[in-house]
Tab-separated table of C-alpha atoms and ligand atoms in Angstrom:
chain	number	residue	atom	x	y	z
A	1	MET	CA	53.781	-12.250	176.644
A	2	THR	CA	53.485	-15.099	179.127
A	3	HIS	CA	53.420	-14.063	182.805
A	4	SER	CA	56.344	-15.188	184.927
A	5	LEU	CA	54.265	-16.436	187.879
A	6	ASN	CA	55.079	-20.071	188.461
A	7	ILE	CA	51.669	-21.756	189.010
A	8	LEU	CA	50.964	-25.395	189.817
A	9	LEU	CA	47.445	-26.771	189.277
A	10	VAL	CA	46.621	-29.748	191.486
A	11	SER	CA	43.606	-32.025	191.228
A	12	ARG	CA	42.621	-35.675	191.312
A	13	ARG	CA	40.492	-35.102	188.195
A	14	LYS	CA	41.983	-34.759	184.762
A	15	ASP	CA	38.958	-32.916	183.318
A	16	VAL	CA	39.262	-30.279	186.074
A	17	LEU	CA	42.975	-29.825	185.371
A	18	ASP	CA	42.144	-29.355	181.677
A	19	HIS	CA	39.568	-26.724	182.505
A	20	LEU	CA	41.747	-24.797	184.990
A	21	GLU	CA	44.629	-24.860	182.558
A	22	GLN	CA	42.442	-23.539	179.782
A	23	VAL	CA	41.224	-20.615	181.921
A	24	LEU	CA	44.750	-19.583	182.898
A	25	VAL	CA	46.388	-20.114	179.513
A	26	ALA	CA	43.739	-17.844	177.976
A	27	ALA	CA	44.969	-15.119	180.347
A	28	ASP	CA	48.633	-15.642	179.385
A	29	PHE	CA	49.701	-17.747	182.329
A	30	ALA	CA	51.668	-20.947	181.784
A	31	PRO	CA	50.696	-23.278	184.635
A	32	SER	CA	52.126	-26.725	185.312
A	33	ARG	CA	49.900	-29.597	186.403
A	34	GLN	CA	49.976	-32.248	189.073
A	35	HIS	CA	47.463	-35.043	188.609
A	36	ASN	CA	47.237	-36.880	191.914
A	37	SER	CA	45.979	-40.412	191.714
A	38	ASN	CA	45.041	-42.812	194.478
A	39	GLY	CA	47.482	-43.270	197.271
A	40	HIS	CA	48.739	-39.748	197.815
A	41	VAL	CA	46.711	-37.251	199.813
A	42	ASP	CA	49.515	-34.688	199.977
A	43	PRO	CA	48.722	-32.352	197.045
A	44	LEU	CA	52.402	-31.482	196.693
A	45	HIS	CA	53.731	-35.036	196.817
A	46	GLY	CA	57.061	-35.110	194.988
A	47	VAL	CA	56.898	-31.445	193.949
A	48	ASP	CA	60.332	-29.823	193.899
A	49	PRO	CA	61.094	-26.953	193.577
A	50	MET	CA	58.004	-25.316	195.029
A	51	PRO	CA	55.962	-23.120	192.671
A	52	ASP	CA	55.040	-19.498	193.517
A	53	LEU	CA	51.363	-20.393	193.627
A	54	VAL	CA	49.357	-23.598	194.023
A	55	VAL	CA	45.771	-23.785	192.773
A	56	LEU	CA	44.344	-26.760	194.629
A	57	HIS	CA	41.090	-28.333	193.500
A	58	LEU	CA	39.697	-30.210	196.508
A	59	SER	CA	38.498	-33.791	196.171
A	60	HIS	CA	36.402	-35.898	198.559
A	61	LEU	CA	39.663	-36.127	200.577
A	62	TRP	CA	39.627	-32.357	201.124
A	63	ARG	CA	40.347	-32.632	204.839
A	64	GLU	CA	43.540	-34.625	204.355
A	65	GLU	CA	44.599	-32.434	201.423
A	66	LEU	CA	44.247	-29.219	203.395
A	67	GLU	CA	45.854	-30.728	206.492
A	68	ALA	CA	48.883	-31.679	204.385
A	69	MET	CA	49.120	-28.081	203.112
A	70	ALA	CA	48.758	-26.695	206.652
A	71	ALA	CA	51.557	-28.984	207.857
A	72	LEU	CA	54.116	-27.431	205.494
A	73	PRO	CA	56.689	-25.256	207.265
A	74	PRO	CA	55.958	-21.547	206.614
A	75	ASP	CA	59.162	-20.940	204.664
A	76	ARG	CA	58.292	-23.756	202.209
A	77	ARG	CA	54.631	-22.887	201.817
A	78	PRO	CA	53.719	-21.434	198.412
A	79	ALA	CA	50.781	-19.049	198.021
A	80	LEU	CA	47.590	-21.110	197.890
A	81	ILE	CA	44.251	-20.704	196.128
A	82	VAL	CA	41.689	-23.377	196.897
A	83	VAL	CA	38.905	-24.392	194.502
A	84	GLY	CA	36.062	-26.240	196.209
A	85	PRO	CA	32.869	-25.984	198.265
A	86	ALA	CA	33.415	-22.413	199.454
A	87	SER	CA	30.208	-22.230	201.472
A	88	ASP	CA	31.163	-25.149	203.723
A	89	VAL	CA	32.364	-23.627	207.012
A	90	ASN	CA	34.631	-26.581	207.799
A	91	VAL	CA	36.342	-26.353	204.439
A	92	MET	CA	36.692	-22.598	204.880
A	93	ARG	CA	38.229	-22.961	208.340
A	94	LEU	CA	40.755	-25.573	207.267
A	95	ALA	CA	41.612	-23.654	204.092
A	96	MET	CA	42.409	-20.613	206.257
A	97	GLN	CA	44.621	-22.734	208.493
A	98	ALA	CA	46.448	-23.935	205.397
A	99	GLY	CA	47.105	-20.278	204.574
A	100	ALA	CA	44.764	-20.090	201.550
A	101	ARG	CA	44.502	-16.529	200.249
A	102	ASP	CA	41.329	-17.302	198.325
A	103	LEU	CA	38.623	-19.951	198.285
A	104	VAL	CA	36.976	-20.117	194.872
A	105	PRO	CA	33.641	-21.944	194.518
A	106	ASP	CA	33.607	-24.681	191.843
A	107	THR	CA	30.819	-22.876	190.070
A	108	GLN	CA	32.711	-19.582	189.724
A	109	VAL	CA	36.031	-20.949	188.613
A	110	LYS	CA	36.483	-18.829	185.577
A	111	ALA	CA	35.917	-15.306	186.898
A	112	ASP	CA	36.969	-15.734	190.530
A	113	LEU	CA	40.024	-17.854	189.851
A	114	LEU	CA	41.396	-15.419	187.328
A	115	GLN	CA	40.901	-12.519	189.707
A	116	ALA	CA	42.609	-14.386	192.547
A	117	VAL	CA	45.562	-15.437	190.380
A	118	GLN	CA	45.957	-11.958	188.960
A	119	ARG	CA	45.989	-10.502	192.484
A	120	THR	CA	48.795	-12.881	193.479
A	121	HIS	CA	50.682	-12.041	190.305
A	122	GLU	CA	50.363	-8.308	190.969
A	123	GLU	CA	51.585	-8.703	194.556
A	124	ARG	CA	54.595	-10.725	193.433
A	125	ARG	CA	55.562	-8.128	190.862
A	126	ARG	CA	55.664	-5.331	193.424
A	127	PRO	CA	58.845	-5.716	195.427
A	128	THR	CA	58.407	-6.301	199.153
A	129	LYS	CA	60.201	-3.517	200.910
A	130	THR	CA	61.204	-5.283	204.081
A	131	ALA	CA	63.891	-2.821	204.978
A	132	ALA	CA	62.007	0.262	203.838
A	133	GLY	CA	58.655	-0.767	205.362
A	134	ARG	CA	57.440	1.755	207.887
A	135	ILE	CA	55.570	1.439	211.150
A	136	SER	CA	53.590	4.490	212.264
A	137	VAL	CA	52.050	4.243	215.707
A	138	PHE	CA	49.132	6.457	216.761
A	139	MET	CA	48.445	7.085	220.437
A	140	ASN	CA	46.204	9.635	222.099
A	141	ALA	CA	47.221	11.783	225.038
A	142	LYS	CA	43.711	11.367	226.454
A	143	GLY	CA	40.776	9.163	225.463
A	144	GLY	CA	38.660	10.766	222.749
A	145	CYS	CA	41.392	13.017	221.304
A	146	GLY	CA	40.946	11.392	217.865
A	147	ALA	CA	43.819	8.870	217.530
A	148	THR	CA	41.594	6.146	216.071
A	149	MET	CA	39.873	8.499	213.642
A	150	LEU	CA	43.266	9.719	212.380
A	151	ALA	CA	44.943	6.275	212.287
A	152	CYS	CA	42.078	4.863	210.195
A	153	ASN	CA	41.911	7.765	207.784
A	154	VAL	CA	45.688	8.102	207.337
A	155	ALA	CA	45.896	4.333	206.678
A	156	HIS	CA	43.030	4.626	204.187
A	157	VAL	CA	44.718	7.503	202.305
A	158	LEU	CA	48.017	5.561	202.207
A	159	ALA	CA	46.225	2.654	200.530
A	160	ALA	CA	43.653	4.498	198.414
A	161	ARG	CA	45.621	7.549	197.240
A	162	SER	CA	49.318	6.727	197.629
A	163	LYS	CA	48.753	3.097	196.554
A	164	GLN	CA	51.026	1.795	199.279
A	165	ARG	CA	50.391	-1.721	200.522
A	166	THR	CA	49.095	-0.768	203.942
A	167	ALA	CA	47.988	-2.670	207.033
A	168	LEU	CA	46.099	-1.131	209.934
A	169	LEU	CA	46.590	-2.942	213.258
A	170	ASP	CA	44.174	-2.041	216.020
A	171	LEU	CA	45.923	-3.174	219.183
A	172	ASP	CA	43.103	-2.216	221.525
A	173	LEU	CA	41.968	-5.816	221.930
A	174	GLN	CA	39.100	-4.912	224.201
A	175	PHE	CA	37.415	-1.825	222.784
A	176	GLY	CA	39.192	-1.263	219.475
A	177	ALA	CA	36.854	0.401	216.973
A	178	ALA	CA	39.031	0.818	213.886
A	179	PRO	CA	37.074	-1.687	211.712
A	180	LEU	CA	33.828	0.176	212.446
A	181	TYR	CA	35.316	3.362	210.976
A	182	LEU	CA	35.640	1.417	207.711
A	183	ASP	CA	32.446	-0.629	207.883
A	184	LEU	CA	34.327	-3.896	208.431
A	185	TYR	CA	33.246	-6.748	210.696
A	186	PRO	CA	36.241	-9.105	211.010
A	187	LYS	CA	35.351	-12.746	211.553
A	188	ARG	CA	38.857	-13.561	212.763
A	189	GLY	CA	41.289	-11.364	214.588
A	190	ILE	CA	44.592	-10.871	216.346
A	191	ALA	CA	43.899	-13.448	219.068
A	192	GLN	CA	43.277	-16.152	216.446
A	193	ALA	CA	46.363	-15.116	214.473
A	194	LEU	CA	48.513	-15.321	217.601
A	195	GLU	CA	47.171	-18.775	218.542
A	196	ASN	CA	49.154	-20.101	215.596
A	197	LEU	CA	52.198	-17.897	216.113
A	198	ALA	CA	54.734	-20.580	215.211
A	199	GLY	CA	53.204	-21.029	211.761
A	200	LEU	CA	52.447	-17.351	211.181
A	201	ASP	CA	53.953	-16.159	207.933
A	202	GLU	CA	52.724	-13.473	205.571
A	203	VAL	CA	50.527	-15.910	203.652
A	204	ALA	CA	48.835	-17.202	206.809
A	205	LEU	CA	48.509	-13.667	208.224
A	206	ASP	CA	46.721	-12.561	205.074
A	207	GLY	CA	43.814	-14.813	206.053
A	208	TYR	CA	43.255	-12.828	209.257
A	209	PHE	CA	42.939	-9.395	207.652
A	210	ALA	CA	39.577	-7.790	207.001
A	211	LYS	CA	39.873	-6.291	203.529
A	212	HIS	CA	38.678	-2.816	202.672
A	213	ALA	CA	37.752	-1.949	199.082
A	214	SER	CA	40.675	0.532	198.963
A	215	GLY	CA	43.135	-2.348	199.398
A	216	LEU	CA	43.731	-1.514	203.070
A	217	ASN	CA	44.153	-4.619	205.271
A	218	VAL	CA	42.747	-4.312	208.786
A	219	LEU	CA	43.631	-6.551	211.741
A	220	SER	CA	41.860	-6.111	215.061
A	221	HIS	CA	39.905	-8.170	217.553
A	222	ALA	CA	37.178	-10.234	215.894
A	223	ALA	CA	33.805	-8.480	215.719
A	224	ASN	CA	31.945	-10.948	217.953
A	225	GLU	CA	34.708	-11.745	220.382
A	226	PRO	CA	33.671	-11.733	224.056
A	227	LEU	CA	35.502	-9.295	226.309
A	228	THR	CA	38.544	-10.833	228.029
A	229	ALA	CA	41.759	-9.621	229.653
A	230	SER	CA	44.248	-8.739	226.966
A	231	ASN	CA	47.661	-10.337	227.366
A	232	ILE	CA	49.774	-10.129	224.228
A	233	SER	CA	53.431	-10.600	225.071
A	234	SER	CA	56.023	-8.219	223.670
A	235	ALA	CA	57.634	-11.142	221.773
A	236	ALA	CA	54.312	-12.044	220.113
A	237	VAL	CA	53.514	-8.489	219.068
A	238	THR	CA	57.033	-8.024	217.693
A	239	GLN	CA	56.658	-11.157	215.567
A	240	LEU	CA	53.247	-9.993	214.364
A	241	LEU	CA	54.758	-6.667	213.273
A	242	ASN	CA	57.670	-8.390	211.542
A	243	VAL	CA	55.349	-10.635	209.540
A	244	ALA	CA	53.035	-7.726	208.656
A	245	LEU	CA	56.039	-5.711	207.459
A	246	ARG	CA	57.104	-8.453	205.079
A	247	SER	CA	53.990	-8.003	202.972
A	248	HIS	CA	53.214	-4.299	203.527
A	249	GLU	CA	55.016	-1.073	202.794
A	250	HIS	CA	53.346	0.706	205.668
A	251	VAL	CA	51.942	-0.659	208.916
A	252	VAL	CA	49.773	1.794	210.844
A	253	VAL	CA	49.113	0.889	214.468
A	254	ASP	CA	46.243	2.249	216.526
A	255	MET	CA	47.569	1.828	220.034
A	256	PRO	CA	45.627	1.873	223.302
A	257	ARG	CA	46.891	4.533	225.721
A	258	CYS	CA	48.803	2.338	228.107
A	259	VAL	CA	52.392	1.945	229.264
A	260	ASP	CA	53.249	-1.760	229.476
A	261	PRO	CA	55.716	-4.226	227.920
A	262	MET	CA	53.528	-4.726	224.824
A	263	THR	CA	53.137	-1.012	224.020
A	264	THR	CA	56.823	-0.401	224.775
A	265	ALA	CA	57.827	-3.164	222.329
A	266	VAL	CA	55.662	-1.660	219.577
A	267	MET	CA	56.961	1.863	220.195
A	268	GLN	CA	60.526	0.592	220.004
A	269	ARG	CA	59.840	-0.892	216.553
A	270	ALA	CA	58.059	2.266	215.335
A	271	HIS	CA	59.625	4.515	212.733
A	272	GLN	CA	57.368	7.325	213.832
A	273	VAL	CA	55.061	7.916	216.759
A	274	VAL	CA	52.032	10.134	216.270
A	275	LEU	CA	50.825	11.668	219.512
A	276	VAL	CA	47.288	13.035	219.184
A	277	LEU	CA	45.965	15.646	221.595
A	278	GLN	CA	43.486	18.483	221.792
A	279	GLN	CA	43.804	21.999	223.145
A	280	SER	CA	43.021	21.248	226.760
A	281	VAL	CA	45.149	21.556	229.878
A	282	THR	CA	44.570	17.925	230.864
A	283	ALA	CA	45.525	16.588	227.413
A	284	VAL	CA	48.696	18.721	227.414
A	285	ARG	CA	49.598	17.499	230.899
A	286	ASP	CA	49.259	13.837	229.852
A	287	ALA	CA	50.989	14.427	226.518
A	288	THR	CA	53.960	15.909	228.373
A	289	ARG	CA	54.248	12.801	230.548
A	290	LEU	CA	53.959	10.544	227.490
A	291	VAL	CA	56.659	12.466	225.636
A	292	GLN	CA	58.971	12.108	228.642
A	293	TRP	CA	58.340	8.347	228.682
A	294	LEU	CA	58.810	8.012	224.912
A	295	ARG	CA	62.068	9.954	224.893
A	296	ALA	CA	63.651	8.655	228.108
A	297	GLU	CA	62.363	5.081	228.440
A	298	VAL	CA	61.500	3.954	224.916
A	299	GLY	CA	64.287	5.790	223.115
A	300	VAL	CA	62.108	7.617	220.569
A	301	ALA	CA	64.187	10.374	218.907
A	302	LYS	CA	62.885	13.918	218.527
A	303	ASP	CA	62.445	13.601	214.769
A	304	GLN	CA	60.458	10.375	215.162
A	305	LEU	CA	57.793	12.122	217.187
A	306	CYS	CA	54.918	13.741	215.322
A	307	VAL	CA	52.564	15.839	217.448
A	308	VAL	CA	49.030	16.326	216.117
A	309	ILE	CA	46.680	18.921	217.547
A	310	ASN	CA	43.257	17.603	216.623
A	311	ARG	CA	40.008	19.623	216.560
A	312	PHE	CA	42.231	22.696	216.327
A	313	GLU	CA	40.596	26.069	217.006
A	314	LYS	CA	42.373	29.342	216.473
A	315	GLY	CA	41.031	31.248	219.458
A	316	ALA	CA	41.247	28.395	221.992
A	317	THR	CA	42.597	29.236	225.453
A	318	VAL	CA	45.434	26.734	225.072
A	319	ALA	CA	47.332	28.004	222.029
A	320	VAL	CA	49.483	25.986	219.619
A	321	GLU	CA	52.650	27.742	220.908
A	322	ASP	CA	51.834	26.721	224.501
A	323	ILE	CA	51.526	23.091	223.438
A	324	GLN	CA	54.682	23.163	221.329
A	325	ASN	CA	56.649	24.741	224.192
A	326	ALA	CA	55.403	22.152	226.651
A	327	LEU	CA	56.237	19.237	224.335
A	328	GLY	CA	59.493	20.619	222.956
A	329	CYS	CA	58.411	20.539	219.307
A	330	ASN	CA	57.886	23.256	216.713
A	331	ASP	CA	56.116	21.482	213.881
A	332	ALA	CA	52.788	20.200	215.227
A	333	THR	CA	50.297	19.153	212.539
A	334	LEU	CA	46.927	20.873	212.932
A	335	VAL	CA	43.684	19.036	212.145
A	336	PRO	CA	40.531	21.183	212.166
A	337	ASN	CA	37.366	20.455	214.041
A	338	ASP	CA	34.648	19.114	211.716
A	339	PHE	CA	32.035	17.439	213.829
A	340	LYS	CA	29.534	16.950	211.014
A	341	SER	CA	31.873	15.176	208.575
A	342	VAL	CA	33.571	13.073	211.244
A	343	SER	CA	30.384	11.896	212.905
A	344	GLU	CA	28.681	11.120	209.583
A	345	CYS	CA	31.761	9.176	208.456
A	346	ILE	CA	31.878	7.181	211.680
A	347	ASN	CA	28.171	6.425	211.654
A	348	SER	CA	28.216	5.259	208.051
A	349	GLY	CA	31.630	3.526	208.188
A	350	THR	CA	32.945	5.735	205.370
A	351	ALA	CA	36.496	7.052	205.108
A	352	LEU	CA	36.867	10.861	205.014
A	353	LEU	CA	38.535	10.718	201.591
A	354	ASP	CA	35.474	8.966	200.149
A	355	TYR	CA	32.963	11.123	201.993
A	356	ALA	CA	34.476	14.584	201.614
A	357	GLY	CA	37.664	14.452	199.532
A	358	ASN	CA	38.036	18.238	199.420
A	359	ALA	CA	37.060	19.135	202.991
A	360	SER	CA	39.736	20.899	205.023
A	361	ILE	CA	39.813	18.034	207.542
A	362	THR	CA	40.566	15.589	204.702
A	363	ARG	CA	43.318	17.863	203.411
A	364	ALA	CA	44.825	17.916	206.913
A	365	VAL	CA	44.694	14.101	207.003
A	366	MET	CA	46.511	14.056	203.642
A	367	THR	CA	49.174	16.441	204.969
A	368	LEU	CA	49.707	14.124	207.934
A	369	GLU	CA	49.785	11.072	205.657
A	370	THR	CA	52.453	12.710	203.504
A	371	ARG	CA	54.490	13.638	206.572
A	372	LEU	CA	54.450	9.963	207.528
A	373	GLY	CA	55.726	8.763	204.144
A	374	GLY	CA	52.697	8.900	201.818
A	375	THR	CA	52.360	11.023	198.696
A	376	SER	CA	48.741	12.213	198.727
A	377	ALA	CA	49.483	15.902	199.412
A	378	GLN	CA	52.080	16.043	196.626
A	379	THR	CA	49.716	14.368	194.144
A	380	ARG	CA	46.981	16.771	195.149
A	381	SER	CA	49.088	19.912	194.665
A	382	SER	CA	50.380	18.782	191.269
A	383	MET	CA	46.799	17.986	190.223
A	384	ILE	CA	45.695	21.469	191.268
A	385	ALA	CA	48.641	23.037	189.423
A	386	ARG	CA	47.726	21.096	186.250
A	387	THR	CA	44.089	22.139	186.472
A	388	ILE	CA	44.969	25.810	186.982
A	389	SER	CA	47.477	25.831	184.137
A	390	SER	CA	44.916	24.224	181.821
A	391	LEU	CA	42.573	27.155	182.585
A	392	LEU	CA	45.129	29.823	181.711
A	393	PRO	CA	44.273	31.843	178.599
A	394	GLY	CA	46.227	31.024	175.451
A	395	ARG	CA	46.806	27.403	176.419
A	396	THR	CA	46.390	25.110	173.470
A	397	ARG	CA	45.104	21.555	173.924
B	1	ADP	N1	38.733	16.507	213.896
B	1	ADP	C1	37.594	16.149	214.480
B	1	ADP	N2	36.483	16.895	214.334
B	1	ADP	C2	35.332	16.543	214.947
B	1	ADP	N3	35.177	15.465	215.713
B	1	ADP	C3	36.244	14.659	215.902
B	1	ADP	C4	37.501	14.957	215.297
B	1	ADP	N4	38.355	13.983	215.653
B	1	ADP	C5	37.680	13.129	216.443
B	1	ADP	N5	36.417	13.535	216.612
B	1	ADP	C6	35.376	12.911	217.457
B	1	ADP	O1	35.994	12.415	218.625
B	1	ADP	C7	35.514	11.126	218.930
B	1	ADP	C8	36.653	10.291	219.474
B	1	ADP	O2	37.571	10.000	218.440
B	1	ADP	P1	38.485	8.708	218.485
B	1	ADP	O3	39.266	8.707	217.239
B	1	ADP	O4	37.701	7.497	218.816
B	1	ADP	O5	39.423	9.076	219.736
B	1	ADP	P2	40.532	8.209	220.475
B	1	ADP	O6	40.891	7.049	219.625
B	1	ADP	O7	41.665	9.167	220.666
B	1	ADP	O8	39.928	7.798	221.781
B	1	ADP	C9	34.956	10.563	217.643
B	1	ADP	O9	33.770	9.886	217.912
B	1	ADP	C10	34.677	11.753	216.787
B	1	ADP	O10	33.316	12.034	216.799
B	2	MG	MG1	40.974	4.974	220.067
C-alpha cells in the first residue's frame, strides 16, 4: 500500500530527481517532483498546495535556495529534508535556519534519506495532542534535593517505556545539567531558539533539540555557551512551551529554584508541579514557603501538586508524616536513597532505566512517571503478572 505522506522532491538536476524518486518509490512512497531550471532560486516556486514534506537537493545556489526556504512564514513551511554537503558548517547552519529536520549527505542518500522520510511519516501518523499535551514542572525545595535527577529520568521513562513523544526543557540557563545526565552535548540551545522567536514553529524548534537514543528531545543552554545573565521574558517562555507542546505529548521542565516572572509563567502553564525535597528541616521549611507561593500566588490547585521525598530513609528524624502535615498533602511519592546507582548514572551519562531497570530507585521513578501521566508502572505490573502466570504449574503453552 502506498504511504499517504505527500512528498515533493526538488532539484535542479533531472538525474538526481530520478534517483531520489527511485529510492522512495521502492519504499512505497509516491513523491511528486519539481525540476527547477535556471531563473528560479526559490525551490518551491509555483508550488501550491504545499506538500507535507520537501526533500530539497541543494545545487551550487544552495545559499539562495535555503534562504528562500527560511523566508517562508512558519504556518506555510512544510517539513524539510535537505540533501547536500552535510559536513559544510555554513550549509548546516543555514539548513537549520530554514527549519530542516535532517541534512542527508549526497553520498548516503539511500539509507539516510529513507530513514529521515520514514521518521517524518511516523510522526505525521501519530496525532498531535495539542489539547491533551501535558507540562510537568520539577522544582527542588533546596539545591541538591534531586529535582534534575528525577526530571531527567522521568522524561527518559516517558519516552523510552511509555513511548510518549517527550521533550525535556532545562530552564536553568546558567548551570543546567540535564543534558549531562543523558550524555548529550547540545550545540545549540534555548538562547539560539529564542533569538528567532517570531519564526519559531515546531519544525524550526526541532532543530534545537539534542536527541537522545530513546527518542527524548532535550533543550537546554548550549554546551559551550559562556555564562551570562539569564533574561527570558515570560512571553518568550510561554511561546516556547506552546510550540513544544504542539509536537510533544509531554513536556517535562527542569526549573531553577527561583521566584520571578519567568518561573511564574511556566508554573501557570503547568498541568502538574513536582516539588522535590529531602527529609531535612531546612528543605521542609523552604518547601512550605514554596507551596504557599504556588497555591496563593500562582494558582496551583492541590491536586496539581505532587510532593516527592527523595533519598527517603525510614528512620530519619524528619518523618514522612511530618512533611505531609507541613505541606498539607497525604500522598507524597517516596524515592529511595541509592548513591551508587545515581552517581554511576550521572558520571556515565546513563539513564537509570538503562543502567538498573529493576533497582528500587528505578521502580520509584516509574511510579512517579505513571502518576504524571505515563504508563511504565502499569506495563511493568502486567509483565510481572504474565511471567508469574506462565510459571504456574499446569499451564500449557
Ligand atoms: N535518590 C538518590 N539517591 C542518591 N543520590 C541522589 C539521589 N537523588 C539525587 N542524588 C544526588 O544528589 C545530587 C544532586 O541532585 P540534582 O538532581 O542535581 O539536585 P537538584 O537538581 O535538586 O539541585 C546528585 O549529584 C546525586 O548524586
Ligand atoms: Mg537542578
